[in-house]
Coordinates of C-alpha atoms in Angstrom, one line a residue:
M1 CA 16.8 -17.2 23.9
S2 CA 17.3 -17.0 20.4
P3 CA 18.4 -20.7 18.6
P4 CA 21.9 -20.8 17.9
G5 CA 23.9 -21.2 15.0
W6 CA 22.1 -21.9 11.2
Q7 CA 18.3 -23.0 13.3
E8 CA 18.5 -19.0 14.4
Y9 CA 17.6 -18.6 10.6
V10 CA 15.7 -21.7 10.5
P11 CA 12.4 -21.0 12.7
G12 CA 10.7 -24.4 11.8
V13 CA 13.3 -26.7 13.5
G14 CA 13.1 -24.9 16.2
L15 CA 8.8 -25.3 16.0
A16 CA 9.2 -29.9 14.8
R17 CA 11.5 -29.4 18.1
S18 CA 10.1 -28.1 20.8
Y19 CA 6.1 -28.8 19.9
E20 CA 3.7 -29.7 22.9
R21 CA 1.1 -32.6 21.8
A22 CA -1.4 -31.0 23.0
W23 CA -1.3 -28.4 20.4
L24 CA -2.3 -30.0 17.3
P25 CA -5.9 -30.9 17.9
K26 CA -6.3 -26.9 18.2
D27 CA -3.8 -26.4 15.0
I28 CA -5.5 -29.0 12.9
V29 CA -9.4 -27.5 13.9
A30 CA -8.0 -23.9 12.7
G31 CA -5.9 -24.9 9.7
L32 CA -9.9 -26.6 8.9
V33 CA -11.3 -22.9 9.4
L34 CA -8.1 -20.9 7.7
S35 CA -8.5 -23.6 4.6
A36 CA -11.9 -22.6 3.7
L37 CA -11.5 -19.2 3.9
L38 CA -8.0 -19.7 1.7
V39 CA -9.2 -21.0 -1.3
P40 CA -12.3 -18.8 -2.3
Q41 CA -9.8 -15.8 -0.8
G42 CA -6.8 -17.0 -3.0
M43 CA -9.0 -17.1 -6.1
A44 CA -10.8 -13.8 -5.6
Y45 CA -6.8 -12.1 -6.1
A46 CA -6.0 -14.0 -8.1
E47 CA -8.4 -12.2 -10.9
L48 CA -7.6 -8.8 -9.3
A49 CA -3.9 -10.0 -9.9
G50 CA -4.9 -10.8 -13.1
L51 CA -4.3 -13.8 -13.2
P52 CA -6.2 -17.4 -13.7
A53 CA -8.1 -18.7 -10.1
V54 CA -6.3 -21.9 -9.8
T55 CA -2.6 -19.1 -9.0
G56 CA -4.1 -18.6 -6.1
L57 CA -4.2 -22.1 -5.1
Y58 CA -1.0 -22.5 -5.6
T59 CA 0.0 -20.0 -3.5
S60 CA -1.4 -20.5 -0.8
I61 CA 0.0 -23.9 -0.6
L62 CA 3.7 -22.7 -1.2
C63 CA 3.9 -19.9 0.6
L64 CA 2.3 -21.6 3.9
L65 CA 4.6 -24.3 3.3
G66 CA 7.9 -21.6 2.5
Y67 CA 7.2 -19.8 6.2
A68 CA 6.5 -22.5 8.1
V69 CA 10.7 -23.1 7.6
F70 CA 11.4 -20.1 7.3
G71 CA 9.5 -18.3 9.3
P72 CA 10.0 -17.1 13.2
S73 CA 5.8 -16.3 13.7
R74 CA 4.1 -18.7 15.7
V75 CA 0.5 -16.7 14.1
L76 CA 1.1 -15.7 11.1
V77 CA -0.4 -16.2 7.8
L78 CA 0.8 -15.8 4.7
G79 CA -0.9 -16.1 1.6
P80 CA -2.3 -13.2 -1.5
D81 CA -3.2 -10.0 -0.9
S82 CA -5.7 -7.4 -2.3
S83 CA -3.1 -4.8 -1.4
L84 CA -0.6 -6.3 -3.9
G85 CA -2.8 -8.1 -6.4
P86 CA -2.9 -4.8 -8.1
M87 CA 1.0 -4.3 -7.5
I88 CA 1.2 -7.3 -9.2
A89 CA -1.3 -6.0 -12.1
A90 CA 0.2 -2.9 -12.9
T91 CA 3.5 -4.6 -12.7
I92 CA 3.2 -7.0 -15.4
A93 CA 0.5 -6.1 -17.3
P94 CA 2.8 -4.1 -19.7
L95 CA 5.0 -6.7 -20.4
L96 CA 2.4 -8.7 -20.9
L97 CA 1.7 -9.4 -25.7
A98 CA -1.4 -7.9 -27.1
N99 CA -3.6 -10.9 -27.1
G100 CA -2.5 -11.1 -22.4
D101 CA -1.6 -14.5 -23.0
P102 CA -2.3 -16.7 -19.6
A103 CA 0.9 -18.6 -19.8
R104 CA 3.0 -15.7 -20.5
A105 CA 1.1 -13.2 -17.8
V106 CA 1.7 -16.2 -15.2
A107 CA 5.1 -16.3 -16.0
L108 CA 5.8 -13.0 -15.2
A109 CA 4.2 -13.3 -11.7
S110 CA 6.7 -16.2 -10.6
M111 CA 9.4 -14.3 -11.3
L112 CA 8.7 -11.4 -9.6
A113 CA 7.6 -13.6 -6.7
V114 CA 10.8 -14.6 -6.7
M115 CA 12.0 -10.9 -7.1
V116 CA 10.6 -10.6 -4.3
G117 CA 11.6 -13.1 -2.6
V118 CA 15.0 -13.0 -3.0
V119 CA 14.9 -8.8 -2.3
M120 CA 13.1 -10.2 1.2
T121 CA 15.4 -11.8 2.0
V122 CA 19.2 -11.0 1.7
A123 CA 17.2 -7.8 2.6
G124 CA 16.6 -9.2 6.1
L125 CA 20.4 -11.3 5.5
A126 CA 21.1 -8.0 5.8
R127 CA 19.3 -6.5 8.5
F128 CA 17.7 -4.1 6.8
G129 CA 14.5 -4.4 8.6
F130 CA 14.6 -0.8 9.6
V131 CA 13.2 0.0 5.5
A132 CA 9.7 -0.8 7.2
D133 CA 9.8 2.4 8.4
L134 CA 10.0 4.5 4.9
L135 CA 6.0 4.3 5.0
S136 CA 5.0 6.5 7.8
K137 CA 1.5 5.9 9.2
P138 CA -0.5 8.7 7.6
T139 CA 0.8 8.1 3.3
Q140 CA 0.2 4.7 4.9
I141 CA -3.3 4.9 5.2
G142 CA -3.3 6.9 1.9
Y143 CA -1.6 4.4 0.4
M144 CA -4.0 2.4 1.4
N145 CA -7.3 5.0 1.5
G146 CA -6.3 4.6 -2.4
L147 CA -5.9 1.7 -3.3
A148 CA -9.4 1.0 -1.9
L149 CA -10.8 3.6 -3.9
T150 CA -9.5 1.5 -7.5
I151 CA -9.8 -2.0 -6.3
V152 CA -13.2 -1.3 -5.6
I153 CA -13.6 0.6 -9.7
G154 CA -11.6 -1.9 -10.6
Q155 CA -14.4 -4.2 -9.1
L156 CA -17.9 -3.3 -10.5
A157 CA -17.3 -4.5 -13.9
K158 CA -17.5 -7.7 -12.3
L159 CA -19.8 -7.1 -9.6
F160 CA -22.6 -6.6 -12.5
G161 CA -21.7 -9.5 -15.3
F162 CA -19.4 -7.9 -17.6
S163 CA -16.1 -6.3 -18.0
V164 CA -14.2 -2.5 -19.1
D165 CA -11.3 -2.6 -21.6
A166 CA -9.6 0.8 -19.3
D167 CA -6.8 1.3 -17.2
G168 CA -6.6 3.5 -14.1
L169 CA -9.5 4.9 -11.8
V170 CA -11.5 7.9 -13.8
A171 CA -10.4 6.0 -17.3
E172 CA -12.2 2.3 -15.7
A173 CA -14.9 4.7 -13.5
R174 CA -15.8 5.8 -16.8
A175 CA -16.2 3.3 -18.8
F176 CA -18.4 0.7 -15.8
F177 CA -21.1 3.8 -16.0
S178 CA -21.1 3.8 -19.5
G179 CA -21.8 0.4 -19.8
L180 CA -24.5 1.0 -17.2
A181 CA -26.3 3.1 -19.3
D182 CA -25.7 1.1 -22.7
G183 CA -27.1 -2.1 -20.7
E184 CA -24.1 -4.0 -20.4
A185 CA -24.8 -5.7 -17.2
N186 CA -26.2 -8.5 -16.6
A187 CA -28.9 -8.2 -14.4
T188 CA -29.2 -12.0 -13.1
A189 CA -25.4 -11.9 -12.6
A190 CA -25.3 -7.5 -11.1
V191 CA -28.2 -9.5 -8.3
L192 CA -26.3 -12.6 -7.3
G193 CA -22.9 -10.0 -7.3
V194 CA -24.5 -7.7 -4.9
C195 CA -26.3 -9.7 -2.7
S196 CA -22.5 -12.0 -2.1
L197 CA -21.3 -7.9 -1.7
A198 CA -24.3 -7.4 0.9
G199 CA -24.3 -10.8 2.6
I200 CA -20.1 -10.9 2.9
L201 CA -20.3 -7.1 5.3
L202 CA -23.2 -7.6 6.5
L203 CA -21.6 -11.0 8.5
N204 CA -19.1 -9.8 9.1
R205 CA -20.6 -6.7 11.3
F206 CA -23.2 -8.5 12.5
M207 CA -21.6 -12.4 13.2
P208 CA -18.0 -11.8 12.5
K209 CA -16.6 -15.6 14.4
L210 CA -18.2 -16.6 11.0
P211 CA -16.8 -17.4 7.7
S212 CA -18.1 -15.0 6.0
V213 CA -16.4 -15.7 2.1
L214 CA -17.0 -18.7 2.9
I215 CA -21.1 -18.9 3.9
V216 CA -20.9 -16.5 0.7
V217 CA -19.2 -18.5 -1.7
V218 CA -21.6 -21.7 -0.8
L219 CA -24.6 -20.2 -1.0
A220 CA -23.9 -18.4 -4.1
A221 CA -22.3 -22.0 -5.8
I222 CA -25.5 -23.4 -4.8
T223 CA -27.7 -20.4 -6.3
V224 CA -26.1 -21.1 -9.9
S225 CA -26.4 -24.6 -9.8
A226 CA -30.0 -25.0 -8.6
F227 CA -31.5 -22.2 -10.5
D228 CA -29.1 -23.1 -13.6
L229 CA -27.3 -19.7 -13.9
K230 CA -25.7 -20.0 -16.3
S231 CA -28.1 -19.8 -18.7
H232 CA -27.9 -16.8 -18.1
D233 CA -24.5 -15.7 -19.1
V234 CA -23.8 -16.1 -15.1
D235 CA -19.9 -16.4 -15.8
T236 CA -18.3 -18.9 -13.0
V237 CA -15.4 -20.2 -12.4
G238 CA -14.9 -23.0 -13.7
V239 CA -13.9 -26.1 -14.3
L240 CA -10.0 -25.8 -12.5
P241 CA -6.6 -27.6 -13.3
Q242 CA -6.1 -30.9 -11.2
G243 CA -3.6 -32.2 -9.1
F244 CA -0.6 -29.9 -7.4
P245 CA 1.5 -27.5 -9.0
P246 CA 4.6 -28.5 -11.0
F247 CA 8.1 -28.0 -10.4
T248 CA 8.4 -24.2 -12.6
V249 CA 11.2 -22.4 -13.0
P250 CA 9.5 -19.1 -15.0
A251 CA 10.6 -18.6 -18.6
V252 CA 11.0 -14.5 -19.5
S253 CA 12.9 -13.0 -21.6
W254 CA 15.9 -10.3 -20.3
G255 CA 14.7 -7.5 -21.3
D256 CA 11.3 -8.5 -18.3
L257 CA 14.0 -8.3 -15.9
P258 CA 14.1 -4.1 -15.1
P259 CA 10.7 -3.9 -14.9
L260 CA 10.4 -6.5 -13.1
F261 CA 11.9 -5.4 -10.2
V262 CA 11.0 -2.4 -9.6
G263 CA 8.0 -3.8 -8.9
A264 CA 9.2 -6.5 -6.5
L265 CA 11.0 -3.1 -4.9
A266 CA 7.8 -1.5 -4.8
I267 CA 6.0 -4.5 -4.6
A268 CA 8.7 -5.8 -1.1
V269 CA 8.4 -2.4 0.3
V270 CA 4.5 -2.6 0.3
A271 CA 4.5 -6.7 3.0
L272 CA 7.1 -5.0 4.6
A273 CA 5.5 -2.7 5.7
D274 CA 1.8 -4.5 5.7
T275 CA 3.7 -7.3 7.6
M276 CA 5.2 -5.7 11.0
S277 CA 2.6 -3.4 11.5
T278 CA 0.8 -7.0 11.5
A279 CA 3.5 -9.1 13.2
S280 CA 3.1 -5.9 16.0
A281 CA -0.2 -5.9 17.2
F282 CA -0.2 -10.5 17.4
A283 CA 2.8 -10.0 19.0
A284 CA 1.9 -7.3 21.8
R285 CA -1.6 -9.5 22.2
R286 CA 1.0 -13.2 23.3
G287 CA 3.9 -11.1 24.6
D288 CA 6.2 -12.4 21.5
R289 CA 8.9 -9.9 20.3
V290 CA 9.0 -9.4 16.8
R291 CA 12.3 -10.8 14.9
G292 CA 12.2 -8.4 12.1
N293 CA 15.0 -9.2 9.9
Q294 CA 13.6 -12.9 10.3
E295 CA 10.3 -12.2 9.2
M296 CA 11.7 -10.7 5.9
V297 CA 13.5 -14.3 5.6
G298 CA 10.7 -15.8 5.9
I299 CA 9.2 -13.9 3.6
G300 CA 11.9 -14.2 0.8
A301 CA 11.0 -17.9 2.0
A302 CA 7.6 -18.1 1.3
N303 CA 7.5 -16.2 -1.8
I304 CA 10.3 -18.1 -3.4
A305 CA 8.5 -21.5 -3.0
A306 CA 5.3 -20.3 -4.8
G307 CA 7.4 -18.5 -7.3
F308 CA 9.3 -22.0 -8.0
F309 CA 5.7 -23.6 -8.2
Q310 CA 3.5 -21.1 -10.7
G311 CA 2.3 -18.3 -8.2
F312 CA 2.9 -15.0 -7.9
P313 CA 4.2 -12.6 -4.2
V314 CA 2.8 -12.6 -1.4
S315 CA 1.7 -10.8 1.7
T316 CA 0.7 -11.3 5.2
S317 CA -2.8 -11.1 5.9
G318 CA -4.3 -9.9 9.3
S319 CA -7.6 -11.5 8.9
R320 CA -6.6 -14.8 7.5
T321 CA -4.4 -14.4 10.6
A322 CA -7.1 -13.5 13.1
V323 CA -9.8 -16.1 12.0
A324 CA -6.5 -18.8 12.6
E325 CA -6.1 -17.0 16.4
Q326 CA -10.4 -17.2 17.2
A327 CA -10.0 -20.7 15.9
G328 CA -7.3 -21.8 18.3
S329 CA -3.9 -21.7 16.1
R330 CA -0.9 -22.7 18.2
S331 CA 1.7 -22.5 16.2
Q332 CA 2.6 -23.1 11.7
V333 CA 1.0 -26.6 12.2
T334 CA -2.5 -24.4 11.1
G335 CA -0.9 -23.3 8.2
I336 CA 0.8 -26.3 7.0
V337 CA -2.3 -27.7 7.5
G338 CA -4.2 -25.4 5.6
A339 CA -1.9 -26.0 2.5
A340 CA -2.8 -29.5 2.8
M341 CA -6.6 -29.0 2.7
I342 CA -6.2 -26.7 -0.2
T343 CA -4.2 -29.5 -2.2
V344 CA -6.8 -31.9 -1.5
V345 CA -9.3 -29.3 -3.1
L346 CA -7.0 -29.8 -6.3
V347 CA -6.9 -33.9 -6.4
F348 CA -10.1 -34.5 -5.8
A349 CA -12.8 -31.5 -5.8
T350 CA -11.2 -28.6 -8.5
S351 CA -15.2 -30.3 -10.3
L352 CA -16.7 -27.8 -7.1
M353 CA -15.2 -24.4 -7.8
Q354 CA -17.6 -24.5 -11.1
Y355 CA -20.1 -23.0 -9.5
V356 CA -18.8 -19.7 -8.1
P357 CA -19.8 -17.4 -9.9
Q358 CA -17.3 -13.9 -11.2
P359 CA -19.7 -12.0 -9.3
T360 CA -19.5 -13.2 -5.6
L361 CA -16.2 -14.1 -6.3
G362 CA -16.1 -9.7 -7.3
A363 CA -17.8 -8.7 -4.1
I364 CA -15.2 -10.7 -2.0
V365 CA -12.3 -8.6 -3.8
I366 CA -14.4 -5.4 -2.6
A367 CA -15.0 -6.6 1.2
A368 CA -11.6 -6.8 1.4
A369 CA -11.0 -3.3 -0.2
L370 CA -13.0 -1.7 2.2
S371 CA -11.7 -3.9 4.8
L372 CA -8.1 -1.5 3.1
A373 CA -10.3 1.4 3.4
D374 CA -9.0 3.9 6.9
I375 CA -11.5 6.2 7.6
A376 CA -11.5 7.0 11.1
G377 CA -7.8 7.3 11.2
T378 CA -8.2 9.8 8.0
R379 CA -10.8 11.8 10.1
R380 CA -7.8 11.2 13.1
L381 CA -5.2 13.0 11.5
W382 CA -7.6 15.7 10.4
H383 CA -8.7 16.8 14.2
Q384 CA -4.9 16.1 15.3
R385 CA -2.2 18.0 12.8
R386 CA -3.3 18.9 9.1
T387 CA -0.2 18.9 7.6
E388 CA -0.5 15.1 8.3
F389 CA -3.6 15.1 7.1
W390 CA -2.9 16.6 3.6
L391 CA 0.1 14.6 3.3
S392 CA -2.2 11.1 3.4
I393 CA -4.8 12.7 0.7
I394 CA -1.4 13.6 -1.4
A395 CA -0.4 9.5 -1.5
L396 CA -4.5 9.3 -1.9
L397 CA -5.0 10.6 -4.9
G398 CA -0.6 9.5 -6.3
V399 CA -2.6 5.8 -6.0
A400 CA -5.8 6.8 -7.9
F401 CA -4.8 9.2 -10.3
L402 CA -1.1 8.0 -11.2
G403 CA -1.2 3.9 -11.0
V404 CA -0.3 1.8 -8.4
L405 CA 3.3 2.1 -8.8
P406 CA 4.1 5.5 -9.0
G407 CA 1.2 5.9 -5.7
I408 CA 3.6 3.3 -4.0
L409 CA 6.5 5.4 -4.5
V410 CA 4.8 8.3 -4.2
A411 CA 3.7 7.9 -0.8
V412 CA 7.3 6.7 0.3
G413 CA 9.1 9.7 -1.5
L414 CA 6.1 11.9 0.8
S415 CA 7.5 9.8 4.6
I416 CA 11.1 10.8 3.1
L417 CA 10.4 14.1 2.2
N418 CA 8.1 14.6 5.2
V419 CA 11.5 14.2 8.1
F420 CA 13.0 15.9 5.5
R421 CA 11.1 18.4 6.3
R422 CA 10.9 18.7 9.9
T423 CA 14.5 18.4 9.5
W424 CA 14.8 21.3 7.7
W425 CA 12.4 23.4 8.9
P426 CA 12.5 22.2 13.3
H427 CA 10.6 23.5 16.2
T428 CA 12.3 26.6 17.7
A429 CA 12.0 27.7 21.2
E430 CA 13.2 31.0 22.9
L431 CA 12.7 29.2 26.6
G432 CA 12.0 31.4 31.1
R433 CA 11.5 31.0 33.8
V434 CA 7.9 29.8 35.1
E435 CA 6.8 30.7 38.9
G436 CA 5.9 26.7 40.1
I437 CA 7.0 24.8 37.4
A438 CA 11.4 22.7 37.5
G439 CA 13.3 24.5 34.5
L440 CA 13.7 26.0 31.9
H441 CA 10.3 26.7 28.9
D442 CA 9.4 28.0 26.1
T443 CA 8.3 31.5 26.1
E444 CA 5.3 30.7 23.5
S445 CA 3.3 28.2 25.8
Y446 CA 4.6 30.5 28.6
P447 CA 3.8 34.5 27.6
G448 CA 4.3 34.9 30.9
A449 CA 7.8 33.5 31.7
E450 CA 10.5 35.8 33.8
L451 CA 13.9 36.3 31.7
L452 CA 16.9 37.7 32.2
R453 CA 18.6 40.8 30.8
G454 CA 21.3 40.7 27.8
L455 CA 20.6 36.8 28.5
V456 CA 18.5 35.1 25.4
V457 CA 18.1 30.6 26.0
Y458 CA 17.1 29.4 22.5
R459 CA 15.9 25.5 21.7
F460 CA 17.0 24.2 18.5
D461 CA 15.2 20.6 18.4
A462 CA 17.3 19.4 15.3
P463 CA 20.2 18.1 14.4
L464 CA 22.2 20.7 13.3
I465 CA 22.9 19.8 9.7
F466 CA 23.7 21.1 5.9
A467 CA 20.3 21.8 5.3
N468 CA 19.1 23.9 8.5
A469 CA 22.9 25.6 9.1
R470 CA 21.6 28.1 8.3
M471 CA 18.4 28.8 9.2
F472 CA 19.9 28.3 12.6
S473 CA 21.8 31.0 11.5
D474 CA 19.7 33.9 10.7
K475 CA 17.5 32.8 13.3
V476 CA 20.7 33.8 15.5
R477 CA 22.2 37.1 13.7
E478 CA 18.7 38.4 13.9
T479 CA 18.5 37.9 17.6
A480 CA 21.5 39.5 18.3
T481 CA 20.7 42.5 15.8
D482 CA 16.7 42.8 17.8
D483 CA 18.5 42.9 21.3
P484 CA 21.5 45.5 21.2
S485 CA 22.3 45.2 25.7
L486 CA 22.4 41.2 24.6
Q487 CA 25.8 39.3 26.2
W488 CA 25.0 35.5 26.0
I489 CA 23.2 32.8 23.9
I490 CA 22.6 30.2 25.6
V491 CA 22.1 27.0 23.7
A492 CA 20.2 24.7 24.8
A493 CA 21.4 22.2 22.8
E494 CA 20.3 18.1 24.6
P495 CA 17.7 17.8 20.9
I496 CA 20.8 18.7 17.9
T497 CA 21.7 15.2 18.5
D498 CA 24.5 16.1 15.3
V499 CA 27.0 18.9 13.6
D500 CA 27.5 18.1 10.7
T501 CA 30.8 19.9 8.6
T502 CA 28.2 22.4 7.1
A503 CA 27.0 23.6 10.1
S504 CA 30.3 23.5 11.8
D505 CA 31.9 25.7 9.1
M506 CA 28.5 27.6 9.7
L507 CA 29.4 27.9 13.7
Q508 CA 32.6 29.2 13.0
E509 CA 31.6 31.9 11.1
L510 CA 28.8 32.9 13.6
D511 CA 30.6 32.8 16.3
A512 CA 33.4 35.2 15.2
W513 CA 30.6 37.3 13.8
L514 CA 29.1 37.3 17.3
N515 CA 32.2 37.6 19.7
A516 CA 33.0 41.2 16.9
R517 CA 29.2 42.2 18.6
G518 CA 30.4 41.8 22.3
V519 CA 27.9 38.3 22.3
S520 CA 29.0 35.3 23.7
L521 CA 27.9 32.6 21.8
V522 CA 26.5 29.6 24.5
F523 CA 25.9 25.8 25.1
A524 CA 23.9 23.5 27.6
E525 CA 23.2 19.8 27.7
M526 CA 25.0 19.1 25.0
K527 CA 25.2 15.0 24.1
D528 CA 28.9 13.8 24.8
P529 CA 28.7 12.6 20.9
V530 CA 27.9 15.4 19.1
R531 CA 30.7 17.5 21.4
K532 CA 33.7 15.0 20.5
K533 CA 32.7 16.0 17.0
I534 CA 32.5 19.9 17.9
E535 CA 36.1 19.3 19.3
R536 CA 37.3 16.9 15.9
Y537 CA 36.5 20.2 14.0
E538 CA 38.3 22.0 16.0
L539 CA 36.2 24.6 16.4
T540 CA 37.4 24.8 20.9
R541 CA 40.1 26.5 18.3
T542 CA 36.8 29.6 17.8
I543 CA 34.0 28.8 20.7
N544 CA 35.6 29.5 24.4
P545 CA 35.7 25.9 25.6
A546 CA 34.2 27.5 28.6
H547 CA 31.1 28.4 26.9
F548 CA 30.0 24.6 27.6
H549 CA 28.0 23.2 30.4
P550 CA 26.5 20.7 31.0
T551 CA 23.0 22.2 32.3
L552 CA 21.4 24.8 30.9
D553 CA 21.1 25.5 35.1
A554 CA 24.6 25.5 35.1
A555 CA 25.0 28.2 32.1
V556 CA 22.3 30.6 33.5
A557 CA 24.2 30.3 37.2
E558 CA 27.6 31.6 35.4
Y559 CA 25.8 34.1 33.3
V560 CA 24.3 35.3 36.5
R561 CA 27.4 35.4 38.3
Q562 CA 29.1 37.0 35.8
T563 CA 26.5 39.8 35.2
G564 CA 24.4 40.0 38.8
A565 CA 21.3 40.0 36.3
S566 CA 18.2 38.6 37.7
W567 CA 14.9 37.3 36.8
R568 CA 12.4 40.1 35.5
S569 CA 8.9 39.5 34.1
P570 CA 8.4 40.9 30.4
Q571 CA 7.4 44.1 29.5
P572 CA 3.8 45.0 28.4
E573 CA 3.8 44.9 24.8
A574 CA 2.5 49.1 24.6
D575 CA 6.2 49.8 26.4
D576 CA 8.6 51.5 24.2
E577 CA 11.9 50.0 23.1
G578 CA 13.8 52.0 25.6
S579 CA 11.8 51.5 28.4
R580 CA 11.2 47.6 27.4
R581 CA 15.6 46.8 27.9

């Protein structure tokens, strides 16, 4: 049962009241384990977004606290995310000055987080959780594959210890290989970066329960310190600013708001789709239900909290959620413990980060990007449905060659067009009787199905609307023209979930055209809401009310009663047209 009144929108209050003392040790342990992952990932994803590494820690603290109060799930973990990093960078980069002032970048990213939070919160309160459905699975797979490719290419230079001045997949790839050819790579940094990447991937593959990122970061930092790799020009994170982030209202100009709002909308759609898929997966394992609209409020609160403390937009992390669950997490107290530990690092141990090498942060990002790619899913689409496979590829190419923000618009547009395509050109079928199987069935699937002379049973698998009304009309007219002996066309109307005014006018004209040729247009199994629309459109003045039957069997039986026709098998193709009839 949902809590009454305002408490429904503040699940953290209910958690505090129902919290069990036995959960506390497990939540503390899980929070400690989680913080070991949050620190290096937070810094790496901040730099992926084009921001100072410390902002990733600020973001992690505040989003965990915000979601603990307003988030409905007891297990989800929010934080900086590899899928959002390129979107954040793509939104704020065009607004930066020529020198790329870090303070202005932080202000823009913080305002972006606030805007994402407001969009998500308002949408959640308005119960717009269905927006997550704007990204279909095939386009989501393609988008994530394209994003993974973009991230990997963009991080290769950092992995090899140098930087490139390029924007876009092709330009960055060309600049990286040109840099290698010109000897810009730092051999020491490259070895460290490649070994870090290999270590993360190998540990994830063979010892998945170990905190691979933490182990690699610690070993890399020890290596930098022990062998004085700074003297070999290996870049490190350096000493972080000390102290808890202050409350800050992001200072941006009015002209910055429109492009930030566009980016916020795109980020909100991706964050929501990611959160809903992750929440559904973990809720199913725990026997919980997903409260989609409250999830939007929770994510919104987390983003607003991060935005007012020099943070940037966040989303749910499947990998961090899995780590928390495996460590025994029982509630959002895990996130609070994780936030407290990050705060301890910022207040007392910022100097520990001075030995963390940049190539290792690049390796963390690349490893995360590789986990975004779904090659198996793409292969499955190829074998199961080629149309959706190509939609996935187009979404991938949109991200790779148009950019991250245009890519998400391409992905959403493709999802919507795919729905429209299925309505525009729906599957249709002529039905017949198959011996030994109840009901009527598609004659393409059962070529030997029996038919009744002078009758066609036609099924149209979509709502009848303006987009497909002409197709329906043309198909029925073609059927009537091809068979001069035709007396009835029964429309199996159960799949027709709607009839709009354009389709209503079409049906009126079609019925008159058929009547002039001695053919009756009959409907069977029409849903009551659709039948009421038919009556409201006054179509029953043209279409005989007796031509609406509750079932296909009733309609066919009435035709047999009136004509005395009997079921017969289709004639061989070699027969001439006259003998077939």
